[in-house]
PDB file of C-alpha atoms in Angstrom:
ATOM      1  CA  GLU H 253      21.694  81.249  57.585  1.00 55.00           C
ATOM      2  CA  ALA H 254      22.021  77.746  57.407  1.00 62.00           C
ATOM      3  CA  ASP H 255      19.688  75.224  59.612  1.00 90.00           C
ATOM      4  CA  ILE H 256      21.957  72.710  61.335  1.00 95.00           C
ATOM      5  CA  TYR H 257      22.293  72.446  64.815  1.00 95.00           C
ATOM      6  CA  GLN H 258      24.803  71.078  67.271  1.00 97.00           C
ATOM      7  CA  THR H 259      24.502  70.394  70.824  1.00 96.00           C
ATOM      8  CA  PRO H 260      26.454  70.745  73.282  1.00 96.00           C
ATOM      9  CA  ARG H 261      28.343  73.626  72.104  1.00 95.00           C
ATOM     10  CA  TYR H 262      30.759  73.162  74.928  1.00 96.00           C
ATOM     11  CA  LEU H 263      31.589  69.929  76.807  1.00 97.00           C
ATOM     12  CA  VAL H 264      34.322  68.657  79.405  1.00 97.00           C
ATOM     13  CA  ILE H 265      34.303  65.263  80.495  1.00 96.00           C
ATOM     14  CA  GLY H 266      36.356  62.901  82.295  1.00 96.00           C
ATOM     15  CA  THR H 267      38.495  59.971  80.426  1.00 96.00           C
ATOM     16  CA  GLY H 268      36.505  56.979  80.098  1.00 95.00           C
ATOM     17  CA  LYS H 269      32.872  58.364  80.012  1.00 95.00           C
ATOM     18  CA  LYS H 270      30.388  57.621  76.863  1.00 96.00           C
ATOM     19  CA  ILE H 271      29.398  60.990  74.961  1.00 96.00           C
ATOM     20  CA  THR H 272      27.147  61.831  72.206  1.00 97.00           C
ATOM     21  CA  LEU H 273      27.391  64.768  70.186  1.00 97.00           C
ATOM     22  CA  GLU H 274      24.516  65.532  68.439  1.00 98.00           C
ATOM     23  CA  CYS H 275      23.610  67.392  64.910  1.00 98.00           C
ATOM     24  CA  SER H 276      20.800  68.053  63.317  1.00 97.00           C
ATOM     25  CA  GLN H 277      19.501  69.986  60.120  1.00 96.00           C
ATOM     26  CA  THR H 278      16.132  71.090  58.705  1.00 94.00           C
ATOM     27  CA  MET H 279      17.089  71.242  55.142  1.00 91.00           C
ATOM     28  CA  GLY H 280      16.207  67.671  54.055  1.00 91.00           C
ATOM     29  CA  HIS H 281      19.903  67.312  52.896  1.00 91.00           C
ATOM     30  CA  ASP H 282      20.942  63.565  52.013  1.00 89.00           C
ATOM     31  CA  LYS H 283      24.685  64.029  53.097  1.00 90.00           C
ATOM     32  CA  MET H 284      25.767  64.834  56.309  1.00 94.00           C
ATOM     33  CA  TYR H 285      29.696  64.853  57.690  1.00 94.00           C
ATOM     34  CA  TRP H 286      31.890  65.340  60.891  1.00 96.00           C
ATOM     35  CA  TYR H 287      34.907  67.159  60.988  1.00 95.00           C
ATOM     36  CA  GLN H 288      37.561  67.427  63.554  1.00 95.00           C
ATOM     37  CA  GLN H 289      39.179  70.829  63.720  1.00 92.00           C
ATOM     38  CA  ASP H 290      41.880  71.078  65.565  1.00 90.00           C
ATOM     39  CA  PRO H 291      43.995  74.898  65.552  1.00 82.00           C
ATOM     40  CA  GLY H 292      46.258  75.512  62.889  1.00 79.00           C
ATOM     41  CA  MET H 293      44.840  72.344  61.022  1.00 83.00           C
ATOM     42  CA  GLU H 294      43.089  71.521  58.246  1.00 85.00           C
ATOM     43  CA  LEU H 295      39.368  70.193  58.635  1.00 90.00           C
ATOM     44  CA  HIS H 296      39.872  65.965  58.415  1.00 91.00           C
ATOM     45  CA  LEU H 297      36.816  64.371  57.568  1.00 91.00           C
ATOM     46  CA  ILE H 298      35.858  61.788  59.906  1.00 93.00           C
ATOM     47  CA  HIS H 299      32.448  60.538  59.344  1.00 94.00           C
ATOM     48  CA  TYR H 300      30.047  61.001  56.378  1.00 92.00           C
ATOM     49  CA  SER H 301      26.757  59.655  55.105  1.00 93.00           C
ATOM     50  CA  TYR H 302      24.852  60.072  51.874  1.00 89.00           C
ATOM     51  CA  GLY H 303      21.644  59.173  53.468  1.00 91.00           C
ATOM     52  CA  VAL H 304      19.443  57.024  56.008  1.00 95.00           C
ATOM     53  CA  ASN H 305      21.307  53.688  57.272  1.00 94.00           C
ATOM     54  CA  SER H 306      24.457  55.166  55.274  1.00 92.00           C
ATOM     55  CA  THR H 307      27.593  55.779  56.820  1.00 94.00           C
ATOM     56  CA  GLU H 308      31.244  55.584  55.920  1.00 91.00           C
ATOM     57  CA  LYS H 309      34.550  56.555  57.440  1.00 90.00           C
ATOM     58  CA  GLY H 310      36.375  59.582  56.261  1.00 87.00           C
ATOM     59  CA  ASP H 311      40.220  59.887  55.753  1.00 79.00           C
ATOM     60  CA  LEU H 312      41.124  60.671  59.486  1.00 78.00           C
ATOM     61  CA  SER H 313      41.018  57.719  61.487  1.00 74.00           C
ATOM     62  CA  SER H 314      38.760  58.136  64.453  1.00 78.00           C
ATOM     63  CA  GLU H 315      37.564  55.865  67.196  1.00 88.00           C
ATOM     64  CA  SER H 316      34.129  57.539  67.085  1.00 92.00           C
ATOM     65  CA  THR H 317      31.060  55.787  65.388  1.00 94.00           C
ATOM     66  CA  VAL H 318      27.876  57.589  63.550  1.00 96.00           C
ATOM     67  CA  SER H 319      24.672  56.548  63.029  1.00 96.00           C
ATOM     68  CA  ARG H 320      21.898  57.679  60.091  1.00 97.00           C
ATOM     69  CA  ILE H 321      18.472  56.251  61.467  1.00 97.00           C
ATOM     70  CA  ARG H 322      16.704  60.015  59.925  1.00 96.00           C
ATOM     71  CA  THR H 323      17.487  62.007  57.225  1.00 95.00           C
ATOM     72  CA  GLU H 324      17.828  65.278  59.791  1.00 96.00           C
ATOM     73  CA  HIS H 325      19.773  63.382  62.548  1.00 97.00           C
ATOM     74  CA  PHE H 326      23.531  62.307  62.691  1.00 98.00           C
ATOM     75  CA  PRO H 327      24.898  61.663  66.025  1.00 98.00           C
ATOM     76  CA  LEU H 328      28.397  60.867  67.062  1.00 97.00           C
ATOM     77  CA  THR H 329      29.391  58.632  69.859  1.00 96.00           C
ATOM     78  CA  LEU H 330      32.507  58.278  71.808  1.00 93.00           C
ATOM     79  CA  GLU H 331      32.107  54.963  73.960  1.00 93.00           C
ATOM     80  CA  SER H 332      35.145  55.844  76.036  1.00 94.00           C
ATOM     81  CA  ALA H 333      36.449  59.147  75.685  1.00 94.00           C
ATOM     82  CA  ARG H 334      40.302  60.101  76.086  1.00 94.00           C
ATOM     83  CA  PRO H 335      42.304  63.314  76.519  1.00 95.00           C
ATOM     84  CA  SER H 336      43.617  62.678  72.584  1.00 93.00           C
ATOM     85  CA  HIS H 337      39.625  62.974  71.862  1.00 94.00           C
ATOM     86  CA  THR H 338      39.898  66.830  72.617  1.00 95.00           C
ATOM     87  CA  SER H 339      38.993  68.952  70.062  1.00 95.00           C
ATOM     88  CA  GLN H 340      36.358  70.816  68.266  1.00 95.00           C
ATOM     89  CA  TYR H 341      34.039  68.802  66.001  1.00 97.00           C
ATOM     90  CA  LEU H 342      31.917  70.330  63.238  1.00 96.00           C
ATOM     91  CA  CYS H 343      28.926  69.116  61.587  1.00 97.00           C
ATOM     92  CA  ALA H 344      27.723  69.820  57.854  1.00 95.00           C
ATOM     93  CA  SER H 345      25.270  68.583  55.783  1.00 93.00           C
ATOM     94  CA  SER H 346      24.754  69.293  51.693  1.00 88.00           C
ATOM     95  CA  GLU H 347      22.115  68.684  49.040  1.00 81.00           C
ATOM     96  CA  GLY H 348      24.268  66.600  47.105  1.00 67.00           C
ATOM     97  CA  LEU H 349      22.521  66.683  43.544  1.00 62.00           C
ATOM     98  CA  GLY H 350      25.059  68.812  41.469  1.00 59.00           C
ATOM     99  CA  LEU H 351      27.511  71.620  41.600  1.00 55.00           C
ATOM    100  CA  GLU H 352      25.478  74.328  43.760  1.00 55.00           C
ATOM    101  CA  GLN H 353      24.047  71.470  45.853  1.00 51.00           C
ATOM    102  CA  GLU H 354      27.769  70.822  46.852  1.00 74.00           C
ATOM    103  CA  THR H 355      27.987  73.294  49.370  1.00 82.00           C
ATOM    104  CA  GLN H 356      28.348  72.120  52.476  1.00 88.00           C
ATOM    105  CA  TYR H 357      26.407  74.104  55.275  1.00 91.00           C
ATOM    106  CA  PHE H 358      28.198  73.791  58.843  1.00 94.00           C
ATOM    107  CA  GLY H 359      26.908  73.748  62.370  1.00 95.00           C
ATOM    108  CA  PRO H 360      28.709  76.182  64.909  1.00 94.00           C
ATOM    109  CA  GLY H 361      30.697  73.056  66.279  1.00 95.00           C
ATOM    110  CA  THR H 362      30.929  71.273  69.567  1.00 97.00           C
ATOM    111  CA  ARG H 363      34.283  71.824  71.570  1.00 96.00           C
ATOM    112  CA  LEU H 364      35.369  68.753  73.121  1.00 96.00           C
ATOM    113  CA  LEU H 365      37.430  68.666  76.392  1.00 97.00           C
ATOM    114  CA  VAL H 366      38.380  65.428  78.097  1.00 96.00           C
ATOM    115  CA  LEU H 367      40.497  65.439  81.240  1.00 96.00           C
TER     116      LEU H 367
ATOM    117  CA  GLN G 292      49.077  63.577  53.127  1.00 71.00           C
ATOM    118  CA  GLN G 293      48.221  67.352  52.991  1.00 80.00           C
ATOM    119  CA  GLN G 294      46.120  67.584  49.719  1.00 89.00           C
ATOM    120  CA  VAL G 295      45.705  71.221  49.979  1.00 94.00           C
ATOM    121  CA  LYS G 296      48.323  73.590  50.920  1.00 95.00           C
ATOM    122  CA  GLN G 297      47.322  76.779  52.107  1.00 96.00           C
ATOM    123  CA  SER G 298      49.057  80.059  53.200  1.00 96.00           C
ATOM    124  CA  PRO G 299      49.966  82.170  54.942  1.00 96.00           C
ATOM    125  CA  GLN G 300      49.114  80.886  58.219  1.00 94.00           C
ATOM    126  CA  SER G 301      48.002  84.520  59.448  1.00 96.00           C
ATOM    127  CA  LEU G 302      47.858  87.700  57.942  1.00 97.00           C
ATOM    128  CA  ILE G 303      47.590  91.153  58.993  1.00 98.00           C
ATOM    129  CA  VAL G 304      46.109  93.649  56.452  1.00 98.00           C
ATOM    130  CA  GLN G 305      45.660  97.593  56.951  1.00 98.00           C
ATOM    131  CA  LYS G 306      41.852  98.735  56.645  1.00 97.00           C
ATOM    132  CA  GLY G 307      41.256  99.374  52.717  1.00 97.00           C
ATOM    133  CA  GLY G 308      44.287  96.709  51.990  1.00 98.00           C
ATOM    134  CA  ILE G 309      43.902  93.890  49.856  1.00 98.00           C
ATOM    135  CA  SER G 310      44.282  90.566  51.731  1.00 98.00           C
ATOM    136  CA  ILE G 311      45.959  87.888  49.707  1.00 98.00           C
ATOM    137  CA  ILE G 312      45.311  84.375  50.572  1.00 98.00           C
ATOM    138  CA  ASN G 313      46.795  80.907  48.248  1.00 98.00           C
ATOM    139  CA  CYS G 314      46.206  77.700  48.122  1.00 98.00           C
ATOM    140  CA  ALA G 315      48.094  74.428  45.957  1.00 97.00           C
ATOM    141  CA  TYR G 316      46.834  71.054  45.047  1.00 96.00           C
ATOM    142  CA  GLU G 317      48.392  68.372  43.496  1.00 92.00           C
ATOM    143  CA  ASN G 318      45.439  66.219  42.818  1.00 91.00           C
ATOM    144  CA  THR G 319      44.438  67.114  38.952  1.00 91.00           C
ATOM    145  CA  ALA G 320      41.124  65.447  39.468  1.00 89.00           C
ATOM    146  CA  PHE G 321      40.006  68.207  41.690  1.00 91.00           C
ATOM    147  CA  ASP G 322      37.362  70.203  40.029  1.00 88.00           C
ATOM    148  CA  TYR G 323      35.686  72.318  42.541  1.00 89.00           C
ATOM    149  CA  PHE G 324      37.475  74.860  44.712  1.00 93.00           C
ATOM    150  CA  PRO G 325      35.385  76.766  47.437  1.00 93.00           C
ATOM    151  CA  TRP G 326      36.528  79.536  50.146  1.00 96.00           C
ATOM    152  CA  TYR G 327      35.188  79.300  53.474  1.00 96.00           C
ATOM    153  CA  GLN G 328      35.148  81.861  56.088  1.00 96.00           C
ATOM    154  CA  GLN G 329      34.520  81.277  59.950  1.00 94.00           C
ATOM    155  CA  PHE G 330      34.204  83.512  62.658  1.00 94.00           C
ATOM    156  CA  PRO G 331      34.952  82.514  66.136  1.00 89.00           C
ATOM    157  CA  GLY G 332      32.437  80.451  67.895  1.00 86.00           C
ATOM    158  CA  LYS G 333      30.735  79.621  64.108  1.00 89.00           C
ATOM    159  CA  GLY G 334      31.352  76.873  61.503  1.00 91.00           C
ATOM    160  CA  PRO G 335      32.571  77.622  58.174  1.00 94.00           C
ATOM    161  CA  ALA G 336      30.435  79.457  56.183  1.00 93.00           C
ATOM    162  CA  LEU G 337      30.838  79.092  52.316  1.00 93.00           C
ATOM    163  CA  LEU G 338      32.269  82.515  50.577  1.00 95.00           C
ATOM    164  CA  ILE G 339      32.558  82.045  47.259  1.00 94.00           C
ATOM    165  CA  ALA G 340      33.552  79.033  45.031  1.00 92.00           C
ATOM    166  CA  ILE G 341      35.262  78.417  41.445  1.00 92.00           C
ATOM    167  CA  ARG G 342      35.502  75.847  38.847  1.00 89.00           C
ATOM    168  CA  PRO G 343      38.557  75.247  36.799  1.00 88.00           C
ATOM    169  CA  ASP G 344      36.912  75.965  33.309  1.00 89.00           C
ATOM    170  CA  VAL G 345      37.448  79.996  34.375  1.00 91.00           C
ATOM    171  CA  SER G 346      40.450  81.722  35.609  1.00 93.00           C
ATOM    172  CA  GLU G 347      38.409  84.017  37.827  1.00 96.00           C
ATOM    173  CA  LYS G 348      35.521  84.693  39.740  1.00 95.00           C
ATOM    174  CA  LYS G 349      34.217  87.778  41.511  1.00 96.00           C
ATOM    175  CA  GLU G 350      31.673  88.263  44.144  1.00 95.00           C
ATOM    176  CA  GLY G 351      31.467  91.843  45.368  1.00 96.00           C
ATOM    177  CA  ARG G 352      35.221  92.435  47.312  1.00 97.00           C
ATOM    178  CA  PHE G 353      35.875  88.983  47.038  1.00 97.00           C
ATOM    179  CA  THR G 354      37.900  87.239  44.066  1.00 97.00           C
ATOM    180  CA  ILE G 355      39.246  83.913  43.408  1.00 96.00           C
ATOM    181  CA  SER G 356      41.858  83.413  40.691  1.00 96.00           C
ATOM    182  CA  PHE G 357      42.440  80.035  39.688  1.00 95.00           C
ATOM    183  CA  ASN G 358      45.867  79.261  37.680  1.00 95.00           C
ATOM    184  CA  LYS G 359      45.089  75.234  36.322  1.00 93.00           C
ATOM    185  CA  SER G 360      48.169  74.847  34.960  1.00 93.00           C
ATOM    186  CA  ALA G 361      50.470  75.669  38.371  1.00 95.00           C
ATOM    187  CA  LYS G 362      47.655  73.708  39.820  1.00 95.00           C
ATOM    188  CA  GLN G 363      46.927  76.814  42.402  1.00 97.00           C
ATOM    189  CA  PHE G 364      44.221  79.401  43.398  1.00 97.00           C
ATOM    190  CA  SER G 365      44.240  82.464  45.699  1.00 98.00           C
ATOM    191  CA  LEU G 366      41.536  84.342  47.298  1.00 98.00           C
ATOM    192  CA  HIS G 367      42.291  88.475  47.089  1.00 98.00           C
ATOM    193  CA  ILE G 368      39.865  90.678  49.443  1.00 98.00           C
ATOM    194  CA  MET G 369      39.682  94.027  48.250  1.00 98.00           C
ATOM    195  CA  ASP G 370      39.190  97.079  50.407  1.00 98.00           C
ATOM    196  CA  SER G 371      39.528  94.730  53.234  1.00 98.00           C
ATOM    197  CA  GLN G 372      37.607  95.614  56.572  1.00 97.00           C
ATOM    198  CA  PRO G 373      37.667  94.732  60.239  1.00 97.00           C
ATOM    199  CA  GLY G 374      34.457  92.427  59.739  1.00 97.00           C
ATOM    200  CA  ASP G 375      36.529  90.739  57.088  1.00 98.00           C
ATOM    201  CA  SER G 376      38.623  89.413  60.436  1.00 97.00           C
ATOM    202  CA  ALA G 377      38.221  86.004  60.182  1.00 96.00           C
ATOM    203  CA  THR G 378      39.965  82.246  59.485  1.00 96.00           C
ATOM    204  CA  TYR G 379      39.467  81.449  55.615  1.00 97.00           C
ATOM    205  CA  PHE G 380      39.999  78.118  54.510  1.00 96.00           C
ATOM    206  CA  CYS G 381      40.172  77.064  51.128  1.00 96.00           C
ATOM    207  CA  ALA G 382      39.015  73.552  49.860  1.00 94.00           C
ATOM    208  CA  ALA G 383      39.108  71.142  46.757  1.00 93.00           C
ATOM    209  CA  SER G 384      36.829  68.298  45.792  1.00 89.00           C
ATOM    210  CA  SER G 385      36.352  65.861  42.802  1.00 84.00           C
ATOM    211  CA  LEU G 386      32.736  66.367  41.946  1.00 68.00           C
ATOM    212  CA  PRO G 387      30.160  64.824  41.831  1.00 64.00           C
ATOM    213  CA  GLY G 388      29.783  64.040  45.718  1.00 62.00           C
ATOM    214  CA  ASN G 389      32.980  63.345  46.765  1.00 69.00           C
ATOM    215  CA  GLN G 390      34.989  64.272  49.743  1.00 80.00           C
ATOM    216  CA  PHE G 391      36.292  67.729  50.413  1.00 87.00           C
ATOM    217  CA  TYR G 392      40.047  68.465  51.145  1.00 90.00           C
ATOM    218  CA  PHE G 393      40.456  71.730  53.574  1.00 93.00           C
ATOM    219  CA  GLY G 394      43.472  73.765  53.676  1.00 94.00           C
ATOM    220  CA  THR G 395      44.903  74.608  57.100  1.00 93.00           C
ATOM    221  CA  GLY G 396      43.359  77.890  57.260  1.00 94.00           C
ATOM    222  CA  THR G 397      44.260  81.590  57.361  1.00 96.00           C
ATOM    223  CA  SER G 398      43.632  83.710  60.299  1.00 96.00           C
ATOM    224  CA  LEU G 399      43.305  87.124  59.239  1.00 97.00           C
ATOM    225  CA  THR G 400      43.087  90.406  60.968  1.00 97.00           C
ATOM    226  CA  VAL G 401      42.163  93.462  59.277  1.00 98.00           C
ATOM    227  CA  ILE G 402      43.338  96.494  61.537  1.00 97.00           C
ATOM    228  CA  PRO G 403      41.706 100.414  61.185  1.00 93.00           C
TER     229      PRO G 403
END
């Protein structure tokens, strides 16, 4: 069982609100990722980080931002939520030092509904 | 553009039967192909993975078959059980440390 946590698990919020989705892992992994998951669609990478103070945007354009101040923590922030942001957000981490270490461990996800 | 194409979208199998899920890719730089299993309310978890230097990998009831020339790989679940009911995602990446591209997922239901 992977030790990666996401809070909140469910969030219903009004348009225009600022929200932060939390993700923490206790495995000491250098690499962390945020994916967006919609029903019947592939997981889309929206942000990733290869270590402290390193963040990059993924293939899927996103209005969210991330930070990586500590190895274990990779929060995602939406400055002004919109209904188009309604989705499930999955956080993942990997050790990233070789073939076996490329296994990505996923958190349980945050299901976001913006009204 | 979808990097990994997965089919079928949903699958219903009788208990004890064989479940087969297929994936295809175009990027010949991909050299790591994992399968993830996701139960409702949980994040995906690695099930089994293969590299293109082998054509098949088996772990218990789960087997990946890999066809490098056709750029296709598939997951076979032998003796399918109701507890296997979940969504399965294939993925691909070009190691080391590069982005993973996921398929659209297959919802498997195993009926008793």
